[in-house]
Coordinates of N, CA and C and ligand atoms in Angstrom, one line a residue:
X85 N 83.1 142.4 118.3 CA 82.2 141.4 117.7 C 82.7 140.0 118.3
X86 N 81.7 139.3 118.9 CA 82.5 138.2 119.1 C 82.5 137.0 118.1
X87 N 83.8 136.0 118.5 CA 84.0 135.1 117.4 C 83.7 133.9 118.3
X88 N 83.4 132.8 117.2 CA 82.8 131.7 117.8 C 84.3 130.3 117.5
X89 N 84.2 129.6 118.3 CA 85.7 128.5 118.0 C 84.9 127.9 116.4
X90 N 85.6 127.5 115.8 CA 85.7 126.7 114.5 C 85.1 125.3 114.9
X91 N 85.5 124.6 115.5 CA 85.3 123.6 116.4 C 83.8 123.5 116.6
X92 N 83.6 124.4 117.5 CA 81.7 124.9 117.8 C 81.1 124.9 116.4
X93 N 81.5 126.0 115.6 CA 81.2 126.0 114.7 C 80.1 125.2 113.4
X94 N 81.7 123.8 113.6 CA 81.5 123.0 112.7 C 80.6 121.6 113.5
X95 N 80.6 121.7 114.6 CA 79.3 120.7 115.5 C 78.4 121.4 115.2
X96 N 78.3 122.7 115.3 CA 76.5 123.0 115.3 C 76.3 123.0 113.5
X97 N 77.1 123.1 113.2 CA 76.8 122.6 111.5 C 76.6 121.2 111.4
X98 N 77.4 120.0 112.1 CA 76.6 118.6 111.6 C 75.7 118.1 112.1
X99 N 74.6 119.4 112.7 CA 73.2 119.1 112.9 C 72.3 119.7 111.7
X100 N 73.2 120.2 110.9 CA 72.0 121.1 109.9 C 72.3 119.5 108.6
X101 N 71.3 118.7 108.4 CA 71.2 117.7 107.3 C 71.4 118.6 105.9
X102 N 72.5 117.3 104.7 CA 72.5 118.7 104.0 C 73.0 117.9 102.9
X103 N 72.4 118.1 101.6 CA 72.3 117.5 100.1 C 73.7 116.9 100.3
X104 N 73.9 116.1 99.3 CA 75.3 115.7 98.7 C 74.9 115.5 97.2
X105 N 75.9 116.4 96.7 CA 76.0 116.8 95.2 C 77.3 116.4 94.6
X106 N 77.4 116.3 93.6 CA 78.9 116.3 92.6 C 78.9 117.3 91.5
X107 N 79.9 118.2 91.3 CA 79.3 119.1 90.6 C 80.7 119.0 89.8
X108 N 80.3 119.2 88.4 CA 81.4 119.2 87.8 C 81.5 120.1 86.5
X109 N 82.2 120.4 85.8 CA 82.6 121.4 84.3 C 83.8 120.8 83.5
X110 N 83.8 121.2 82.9 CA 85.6 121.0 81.6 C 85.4 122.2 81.8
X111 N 87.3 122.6 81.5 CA 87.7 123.3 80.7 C 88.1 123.2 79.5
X112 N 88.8 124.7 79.0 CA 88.6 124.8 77.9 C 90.0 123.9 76.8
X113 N 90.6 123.1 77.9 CA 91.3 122.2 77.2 C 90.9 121.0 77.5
X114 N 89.6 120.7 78.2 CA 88.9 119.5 77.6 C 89.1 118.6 78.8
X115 N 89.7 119.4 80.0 CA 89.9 118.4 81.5 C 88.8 118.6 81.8
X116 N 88.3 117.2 82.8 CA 87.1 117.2 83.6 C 87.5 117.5 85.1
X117 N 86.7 118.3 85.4 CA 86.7 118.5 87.2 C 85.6 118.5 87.9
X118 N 85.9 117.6 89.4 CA 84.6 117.9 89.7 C 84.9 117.5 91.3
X119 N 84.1 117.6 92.3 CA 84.0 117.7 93.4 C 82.7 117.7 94.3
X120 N 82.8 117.0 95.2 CA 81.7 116.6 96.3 C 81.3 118.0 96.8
X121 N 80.1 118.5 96.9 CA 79.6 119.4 97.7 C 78.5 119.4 98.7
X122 N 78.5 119.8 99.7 CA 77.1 119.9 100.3 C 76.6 121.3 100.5
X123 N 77.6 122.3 100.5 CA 77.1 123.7 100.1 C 76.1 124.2 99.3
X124 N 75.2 123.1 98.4 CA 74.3 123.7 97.4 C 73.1 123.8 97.8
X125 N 72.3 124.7 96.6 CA 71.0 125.5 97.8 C 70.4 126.3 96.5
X126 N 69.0 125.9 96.4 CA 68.5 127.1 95.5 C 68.3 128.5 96.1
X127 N 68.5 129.1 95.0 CA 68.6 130.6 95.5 C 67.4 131.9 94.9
X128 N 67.0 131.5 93.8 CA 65.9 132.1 93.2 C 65.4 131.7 92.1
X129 N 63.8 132.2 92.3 CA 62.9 131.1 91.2 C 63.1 132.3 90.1
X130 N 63.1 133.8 90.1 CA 63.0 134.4 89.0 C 64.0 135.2 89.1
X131 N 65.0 135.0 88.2 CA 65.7 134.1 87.4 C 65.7 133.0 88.2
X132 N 65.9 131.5 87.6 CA 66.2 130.5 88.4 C 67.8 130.2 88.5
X133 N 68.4 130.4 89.9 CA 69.2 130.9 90.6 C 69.4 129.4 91.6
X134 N 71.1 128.7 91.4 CA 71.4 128.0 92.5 C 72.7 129.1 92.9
X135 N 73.1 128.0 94.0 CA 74.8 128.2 95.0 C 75.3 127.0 95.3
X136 N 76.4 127.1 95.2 CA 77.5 125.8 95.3 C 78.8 126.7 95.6
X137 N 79.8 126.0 96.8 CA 80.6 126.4 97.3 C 81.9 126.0 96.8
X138 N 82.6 126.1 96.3 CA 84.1 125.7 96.2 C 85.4 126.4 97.3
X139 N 85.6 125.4 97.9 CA 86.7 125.9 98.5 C 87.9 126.6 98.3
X140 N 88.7 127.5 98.2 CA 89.1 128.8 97.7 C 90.9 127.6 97.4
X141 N 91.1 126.9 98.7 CA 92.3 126.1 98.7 C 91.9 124.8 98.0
X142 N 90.9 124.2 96.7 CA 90.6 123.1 96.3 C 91.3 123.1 94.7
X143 N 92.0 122.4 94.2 CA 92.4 122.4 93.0 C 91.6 122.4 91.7
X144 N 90.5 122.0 92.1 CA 89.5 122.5 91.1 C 88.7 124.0 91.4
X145 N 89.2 124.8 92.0 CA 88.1 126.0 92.4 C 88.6 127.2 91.1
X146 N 90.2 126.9 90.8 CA 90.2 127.6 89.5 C 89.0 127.4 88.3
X147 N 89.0 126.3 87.9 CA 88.7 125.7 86.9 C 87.0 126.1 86.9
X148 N 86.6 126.2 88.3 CA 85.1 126.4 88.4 C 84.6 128.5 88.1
X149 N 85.7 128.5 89.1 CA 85.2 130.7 88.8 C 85.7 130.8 87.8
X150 N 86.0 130.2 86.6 CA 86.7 131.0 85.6 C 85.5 130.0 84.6
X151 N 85.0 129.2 84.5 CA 83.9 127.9 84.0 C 82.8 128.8 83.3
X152 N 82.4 128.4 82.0 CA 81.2 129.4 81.8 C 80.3 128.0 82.1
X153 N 80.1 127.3 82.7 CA 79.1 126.1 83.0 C 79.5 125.5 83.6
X154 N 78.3 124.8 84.2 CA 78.4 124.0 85.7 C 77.2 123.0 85.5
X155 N 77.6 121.6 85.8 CA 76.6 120.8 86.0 C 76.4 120.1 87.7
X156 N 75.3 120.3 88.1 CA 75.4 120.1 89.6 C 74.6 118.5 89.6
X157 N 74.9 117.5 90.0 CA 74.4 115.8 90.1 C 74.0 115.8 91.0
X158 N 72.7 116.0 92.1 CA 72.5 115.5 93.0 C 72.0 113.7 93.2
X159 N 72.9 113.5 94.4 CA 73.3 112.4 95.0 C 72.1 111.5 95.2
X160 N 71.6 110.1 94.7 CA 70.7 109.1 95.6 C 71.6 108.7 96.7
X161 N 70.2 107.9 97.1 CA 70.8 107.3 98.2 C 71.8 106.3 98.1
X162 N 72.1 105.7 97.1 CA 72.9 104.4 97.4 C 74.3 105.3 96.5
X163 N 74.5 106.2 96.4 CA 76.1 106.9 95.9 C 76.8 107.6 96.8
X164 N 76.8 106.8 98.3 CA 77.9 107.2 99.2 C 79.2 107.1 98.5
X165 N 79.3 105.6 97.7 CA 80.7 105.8 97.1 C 81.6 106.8 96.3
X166 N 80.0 107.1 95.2 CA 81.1 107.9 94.5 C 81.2 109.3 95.2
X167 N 80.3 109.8 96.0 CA 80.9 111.0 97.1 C 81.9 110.9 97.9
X168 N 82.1 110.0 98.3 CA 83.4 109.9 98.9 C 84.7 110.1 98.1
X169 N 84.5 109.2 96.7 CA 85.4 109.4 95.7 C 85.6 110.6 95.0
X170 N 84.5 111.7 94.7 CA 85.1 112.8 94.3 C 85.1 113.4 95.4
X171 N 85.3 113.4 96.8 CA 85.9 114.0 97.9 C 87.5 114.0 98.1
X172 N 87.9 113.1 97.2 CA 89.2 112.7 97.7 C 90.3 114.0 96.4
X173 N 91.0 114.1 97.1 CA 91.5 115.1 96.3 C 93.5 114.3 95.9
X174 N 93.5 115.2 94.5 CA 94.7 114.6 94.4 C 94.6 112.6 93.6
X175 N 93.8 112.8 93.4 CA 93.5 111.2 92.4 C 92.8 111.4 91.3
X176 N 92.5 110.9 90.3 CA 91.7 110.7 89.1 C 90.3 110.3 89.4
X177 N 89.3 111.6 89.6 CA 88.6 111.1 90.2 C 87.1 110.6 89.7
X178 N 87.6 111.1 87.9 CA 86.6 110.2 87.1 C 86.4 108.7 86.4
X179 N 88.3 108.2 87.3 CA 88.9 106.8 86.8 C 87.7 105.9 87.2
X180 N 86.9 104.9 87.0 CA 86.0 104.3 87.1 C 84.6 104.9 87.9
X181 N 84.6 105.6 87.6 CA 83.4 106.3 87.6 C 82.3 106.0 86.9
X182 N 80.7 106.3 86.7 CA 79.9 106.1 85.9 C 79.6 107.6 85.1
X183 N 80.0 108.5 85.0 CA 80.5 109.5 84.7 C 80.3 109.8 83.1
X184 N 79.2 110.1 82.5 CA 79.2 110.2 81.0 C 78.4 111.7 80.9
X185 N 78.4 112.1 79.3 CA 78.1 113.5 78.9 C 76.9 113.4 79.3
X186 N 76.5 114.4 80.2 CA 74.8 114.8 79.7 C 74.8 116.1 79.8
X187 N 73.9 116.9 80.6 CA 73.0 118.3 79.9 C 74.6 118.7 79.5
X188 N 74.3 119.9 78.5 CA 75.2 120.6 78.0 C 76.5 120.1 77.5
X189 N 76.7 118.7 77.6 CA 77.8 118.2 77.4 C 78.7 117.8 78.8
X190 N 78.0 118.4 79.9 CA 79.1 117.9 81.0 C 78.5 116.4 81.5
X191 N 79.8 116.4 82.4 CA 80.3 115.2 83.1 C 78.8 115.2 84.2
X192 N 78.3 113.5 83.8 CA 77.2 113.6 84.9 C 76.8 112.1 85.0
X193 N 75.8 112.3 86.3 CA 75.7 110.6 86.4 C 74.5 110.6 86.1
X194 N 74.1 109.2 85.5 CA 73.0 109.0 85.3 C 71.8 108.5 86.0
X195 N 72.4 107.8 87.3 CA 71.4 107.6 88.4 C 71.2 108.7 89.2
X196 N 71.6 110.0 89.2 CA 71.8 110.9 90.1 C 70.4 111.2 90.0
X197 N 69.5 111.5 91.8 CA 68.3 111.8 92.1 C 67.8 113.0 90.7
X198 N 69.0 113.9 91.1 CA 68.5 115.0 90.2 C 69.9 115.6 89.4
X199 N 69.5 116.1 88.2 CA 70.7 116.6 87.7 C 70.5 118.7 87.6
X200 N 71.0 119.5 87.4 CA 71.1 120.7 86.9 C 72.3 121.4 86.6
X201 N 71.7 121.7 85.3 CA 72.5 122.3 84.2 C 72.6 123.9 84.4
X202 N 73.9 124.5 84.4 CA 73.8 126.3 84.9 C 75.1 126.8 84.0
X203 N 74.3 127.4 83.9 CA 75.3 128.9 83.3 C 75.7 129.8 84.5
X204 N 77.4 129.6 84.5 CA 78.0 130.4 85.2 C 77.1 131.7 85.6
X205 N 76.6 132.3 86.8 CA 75.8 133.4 86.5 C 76.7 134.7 87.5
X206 N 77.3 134.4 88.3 CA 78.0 135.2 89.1 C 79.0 134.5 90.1
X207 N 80.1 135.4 90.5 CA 81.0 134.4 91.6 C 81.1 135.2 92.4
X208 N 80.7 134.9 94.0 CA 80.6 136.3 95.2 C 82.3 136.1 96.0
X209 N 82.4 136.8 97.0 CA 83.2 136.1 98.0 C 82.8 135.4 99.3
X210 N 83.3 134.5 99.5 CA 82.7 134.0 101.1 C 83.8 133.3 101.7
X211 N 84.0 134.3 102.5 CA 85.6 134.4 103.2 C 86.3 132.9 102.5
X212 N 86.8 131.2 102.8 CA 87.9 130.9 102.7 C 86.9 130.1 101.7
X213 N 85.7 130.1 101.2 CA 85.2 129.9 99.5 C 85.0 130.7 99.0
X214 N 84.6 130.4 97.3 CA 84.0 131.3 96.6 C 82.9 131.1 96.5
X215 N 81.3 131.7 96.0 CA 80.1 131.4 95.7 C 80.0 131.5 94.6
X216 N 79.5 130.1 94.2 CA 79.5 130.7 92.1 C 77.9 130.5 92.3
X217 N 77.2 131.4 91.6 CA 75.7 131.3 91.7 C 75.5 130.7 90.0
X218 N 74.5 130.2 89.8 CA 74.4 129.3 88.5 C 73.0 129.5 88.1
X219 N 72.9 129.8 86.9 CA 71.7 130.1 86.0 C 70.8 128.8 85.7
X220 N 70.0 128.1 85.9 CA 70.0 126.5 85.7 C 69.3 127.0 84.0
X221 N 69.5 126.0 83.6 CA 69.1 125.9 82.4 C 68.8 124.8 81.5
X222 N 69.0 123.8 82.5 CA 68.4 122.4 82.2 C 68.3 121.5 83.4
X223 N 67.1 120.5 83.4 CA 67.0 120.0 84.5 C 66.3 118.7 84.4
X224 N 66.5 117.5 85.2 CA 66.5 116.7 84.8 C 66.5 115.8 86.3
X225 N 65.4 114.9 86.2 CA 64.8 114.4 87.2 C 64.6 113.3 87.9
X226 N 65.3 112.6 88.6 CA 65.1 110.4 89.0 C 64.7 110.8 89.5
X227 N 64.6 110.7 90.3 CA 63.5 110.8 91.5 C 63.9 110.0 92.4
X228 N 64.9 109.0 92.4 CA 65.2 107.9 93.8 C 65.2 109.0 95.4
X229 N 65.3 108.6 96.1 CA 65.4 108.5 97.6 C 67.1 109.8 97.4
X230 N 67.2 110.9 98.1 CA 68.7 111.3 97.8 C 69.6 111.2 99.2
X231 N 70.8 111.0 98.7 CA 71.8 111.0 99.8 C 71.6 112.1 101.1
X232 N 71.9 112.2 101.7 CA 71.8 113.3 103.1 C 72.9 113.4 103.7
X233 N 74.0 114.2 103.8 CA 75.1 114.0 104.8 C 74.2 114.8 106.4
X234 N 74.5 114.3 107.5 CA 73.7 114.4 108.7 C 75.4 114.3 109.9
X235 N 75.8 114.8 110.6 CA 76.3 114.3 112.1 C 77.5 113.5 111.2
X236 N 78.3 114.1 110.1 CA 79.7 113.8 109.4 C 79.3 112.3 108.9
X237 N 78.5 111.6 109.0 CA 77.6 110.8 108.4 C 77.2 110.9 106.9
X238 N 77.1 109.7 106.0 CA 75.9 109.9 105.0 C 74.8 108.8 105.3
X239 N 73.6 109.7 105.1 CA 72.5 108.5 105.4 C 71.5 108.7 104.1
X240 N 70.1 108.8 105.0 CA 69.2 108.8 104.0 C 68.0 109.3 104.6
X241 N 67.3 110.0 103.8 CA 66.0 110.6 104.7 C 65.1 109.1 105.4
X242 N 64.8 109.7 106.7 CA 63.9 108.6 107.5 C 62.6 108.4 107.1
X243 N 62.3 107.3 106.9 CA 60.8 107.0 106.1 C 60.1 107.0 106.8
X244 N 60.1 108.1 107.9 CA 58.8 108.1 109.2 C 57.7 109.0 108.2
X245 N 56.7 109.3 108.6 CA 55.3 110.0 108.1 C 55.7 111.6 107.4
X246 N 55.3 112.3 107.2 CA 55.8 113.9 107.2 C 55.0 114.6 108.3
X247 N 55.5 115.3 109.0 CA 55.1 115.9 110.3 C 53.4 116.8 109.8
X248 N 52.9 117.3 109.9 CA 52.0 118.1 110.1 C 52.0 119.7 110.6
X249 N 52.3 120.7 110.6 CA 52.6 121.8 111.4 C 51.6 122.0 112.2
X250 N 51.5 122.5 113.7 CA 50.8 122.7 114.3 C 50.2 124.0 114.3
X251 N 48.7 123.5 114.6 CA 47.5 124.6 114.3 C 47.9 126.0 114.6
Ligands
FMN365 C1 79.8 115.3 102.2 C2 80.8 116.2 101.7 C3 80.5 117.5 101.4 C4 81.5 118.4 100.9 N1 81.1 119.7 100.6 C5 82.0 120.6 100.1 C6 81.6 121.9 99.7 O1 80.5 122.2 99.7 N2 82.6 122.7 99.2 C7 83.9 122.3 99.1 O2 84.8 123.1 98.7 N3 84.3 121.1 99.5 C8 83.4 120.2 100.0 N4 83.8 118.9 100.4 C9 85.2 118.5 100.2 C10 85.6 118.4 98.7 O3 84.7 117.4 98.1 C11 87.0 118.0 98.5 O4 87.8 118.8 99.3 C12 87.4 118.2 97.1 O5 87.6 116.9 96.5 C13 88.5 119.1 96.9 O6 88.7 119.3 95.5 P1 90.1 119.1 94.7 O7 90.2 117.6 94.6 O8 89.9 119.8 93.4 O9 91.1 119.7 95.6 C14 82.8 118.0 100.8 C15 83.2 116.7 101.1 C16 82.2 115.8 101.6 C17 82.6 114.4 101.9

């Protein structure tokens, strides 16, 4: 079988444009955790079915496979900061944050394009992450413009026309 360099890899991945989310839970002694993702991705309408990646070496990845809920925040456009900020690992990364209860009681932003609320629904393997798949169960809608990570970049969708498919 052949294997591909890591390197390659991860270039032909920062051509695939790709959500920026914050996804976060408590546990059951009442810590908040949460972390930047761009691994997320609906997965099915019946049941309604997402995916979000935790990295297997992330200090929150316990907190999340073992989590009976998950709130996922997708990103507007203008919250490069706070994705950067819960990217950073090893800091307090709800310390000035905008960060208050919503669906279900989790940690969530309030400008976030879109919010969704999930019940833990299964955890797969995917070699050096886990896949926690999430039952949504509440959802909740801004609508602003959302973040885009693109080429290790964050931008923003291009306000050219929407293409047409050809005949
Ligand atoms: C745009 C962007 C997307 C990211 N996507 C993921 C992801 O899908 N899964 C993941 O495990 N880490 C992802 N990361 C890195 C994590 O946010 C970072 O390693 C995380 O803060 C580690 O969690 P910890 O502080 O609990 O160790 C991403 C970082 C950035 C900047």
């Amino acid at each position: 079988m052949p294997t591909v360099d890591p390197a390659d890899f991860t270039r032909a991945m920062a051509h695939v444009p790709a959500p920026v989310t914050i996804v976060t839970t408590v546990d059951p002694s009442g810590r908040r955790w949460g972390f930047t993702a761009s691994s997320f991705s609906s997965l099915s309408l019946d049941p309604t079915l997402v995916l979000v990646c935790p990295a297997k070496s992330a200090s929150c990845h316990e907190a999340f496979v073992t989590a009976d809920r998950f709130l996922v925040n997708v990103l507007a456009a203008g919250q490069a900061g706070v994705a950067a900020g819960f990217a950073r690992s090893g800091t307090d990364k709800f310390a000035g944050s905008s960060m208050e209860p919503c669906e279900l009681g989790l940690p969530g932003l309030p400008d976030a394009t879109a919010r969704l609320a999930c019940a833990l629904h299964d955890v797969l393997d995917g070699g050096d992450h886990s896949i926690l798949v999430g039952r949504v169960q509440q959802v909740s809608v801004g609508g602003a413009d959302p973040l885009v990570y693109y080429n290790r970049l964050f931008t923003r969708p291009a306000g050219s026309p929407a293409l047409a498919a050809p005949a």
